Amino acid sequence: GFESDGCGTWKRDLTPITASPTASFGDGIFFVGTDVAAGTWSSRGDFTGSCYWERMSGFSGDFSDIIANDFTSLAPTVTISETDSGFMSDGCGTWDYLG
C-alpha cells in the first residue's frame, strides 16, 4: 500500500533514472528499454550477503508478474528480454551491460 498526507498532487514521472539504458546501475526497480536495456547483464559481485533479482512482466506486485528470479550469494548473470517490462535488484551491487 501507499499513503501520503499533506504532500500535494502526485503525478507520474517516467523519465529515465539511469544515465543511459546500457549504463551500470545498482539496486532498484527499473523499466526495461527506458532505464535498462534488454540484453545480458552481470553483477560485479561487489556485495556481501544475498542478492535477489527479478525479471518482471508488470508492476502490480503480484507473484504472477515474476518471469524469473533468484536468490544467490554468487555474482549472477541475467539476460533481460525485450518483452520484459521491468527488472528489480536488491543487494546485488553494481550491474554491468555485457550486450
C-alpha positions as a Python dict, from the first residue, in 0.01 Angstrom:
ca = {
    (1, 'G'): (0, 0, 0),
    (2, 'F'): (85, 365, -19),
    (3, 'E'): (-32, 656, 192),
    (4, 'S'): (56, 1024, 191),
    (5, 'D'): (-73, 1318, 389),
    (6, 'G'): (-25, 1685, 302),
    (7, 'C'): (203, 1610, 6),
    (8, 'G'): (1, 1782, -264),
    (9, 'T'): (-77, 1629, -601),
    (10, 'W'): (113, 1322, -718),
    (11, 'K'): (200, 1280, -1086),
    (12, 'R'): (356, 1008, -1293),
    (13, 'D'): (726, 1053, -1374),
    (14, 'L'): (851, 817, -1643),
    (15, 'T'): (1182, 991, -1712),
    (16, 'P'): (1482, 756, -1716),
    (17, 'I'): (1660, 714, -1384),
    (18, 'T'): (1985, 588, -1535),
    (19, 'A'): (2235, 783, -1748),
    (20, 'S'): (2156, 554, -2045),
    (21, 'P'): (1992, 213, -2087),
    (22, 'T'): (2336, 48, -2105),
    (23, 'A'): (2488, 238, -1810),
    (24, 'S'): (2583, 42, -1499),
    (25, 'F'): (2323, 53, -1222),
    (26, 'G'): (2265, -66, -866),
    (27, 'D'): (1965, -180, -664),
    (28, 'G'): (1615, -70, -753),
    (29, 'I'): (1323, -130, -987),
    (30, 'F'): (1375, -32, -1349),
    (31, 'F'): (1176, -9, -1674),
    (32, 'V'): (1324, -228, -1947),
    (33, 'G'): (1402, -18, -2255),
    (34, 'T'): (1388, 312, -2061),
    (35, 'D'): (1615, 262, -1760),
    (36, 'V'): (1793, -62, -1856),
    (37, 'A'): (1846, -220, -2195),
    (38, 'A'): (1736, -568, -2290),
    (39, 'G'): (2039, -794, -2311),
    (40, 'T'): (2280, -971, -2082),
    (41, 'W'): (2383, -807, -1754),
    (42, 'S'): (2630, -926, -1494),
    (43, 'S'): (2666, -827, -1132),
    (44, 'R'): (3021, -730, -1037),
    (45, 'G'): (2985, -929, -717),
    (46, 'D'): (3054, -615, -513),
    (47, 'F'): (2808, -717, -242),
    (48, 'T'): (2803, -915, 79),
    (49, 'G'): (2524, -1147, 179),
    (50, 'S'): (2246, -1242, -59),
    (51, 'C'): (2147, -1097, -395),
    (52, 'Y'): (1787, -1109, -519),
    (53, 'W'): (1698, -1023, -878),
    (54, 'E'): (1371, -1044, -1066),
    (55, 'R'): (1260, -1010, -1430),
    (56, 'M'): (904, -875, -1439),
    (57, 'S'): (614, -873, -1683),
    (58, 'G'): (437, -596, -1489),
    (59, 'F'): (449, -377, -1180),
    (60, 'S'): (138, -486, -987),
    (61, 'G'): (341, -663, -720),
    (62, 'D'): (156, -988, -787),
    (63, 'F'): (352, -1313, -794),
    (64, 'S'): (222, -1368, -1148),
    (65, 'D'): (433, -1070, -1269),
    (66, 'I'): (757, -1259, -1198),
    (67, 'I'): (905, -1407, -1516),
    (68, 'A'): (1225, -1531, -1349),
    (69, 'N'): (1404, -1463, -1021),
    (70, 'D'): (1679, -1591, -796),
    (71, 'F'): (1838, -1551, -453),
    (72, 'T'): (2212, -1610, -469),
    (73, 'S'): (2534, -1543, -284),
    (74, 'L'): (2727, -1554, -613),
    (75, 'A'): (2759, -1280, -877),
    (76, 'P'): (2471, -1353, -1118),
    (77, 'T'): (2447, -1303, -1492),
    (78, 'V'): (2094, -1235, -1619),
    (79, 'T'): (1956, -1198, -1971),
    (80, 'I'): (1671, -946, -1980),
    (81, 'S'): (1429, -995, -2269),
    (82, 'E'): (1287, -714, -2485),
    (83, 'T'): (942, -837, -2381),
    (84, 'D'): (1016, -789, -2008),
    (85, 'S'): (850, -483, -1856),
    (86, 'G'): (1084, -442, -1562),
    (87, 'F'): (1389, -561, -1373),
    (88, 'M'): (1439, -549, -996),
    (89, 'S'): (1756, -599, -797),
    (90, 'D'): (1816, -598, -421),
    (91, 'G'): (2154, -648, -257),
    (92, 'C'): (2329, -738, -584),
    (93, 'G'): (2573, -449, -607),
    (94, 'T'): (2650, -298, -946),
    (95, 'W'): (2525, -445, -1274),
    (96, 'D'): (2724, -406, -1597),
    (97, 'Y'): (2592, -446, -1952),
    (98, 'L'): (2754, -728, -2149),
    (99, 'G'): (2550, -685, -2467),
}
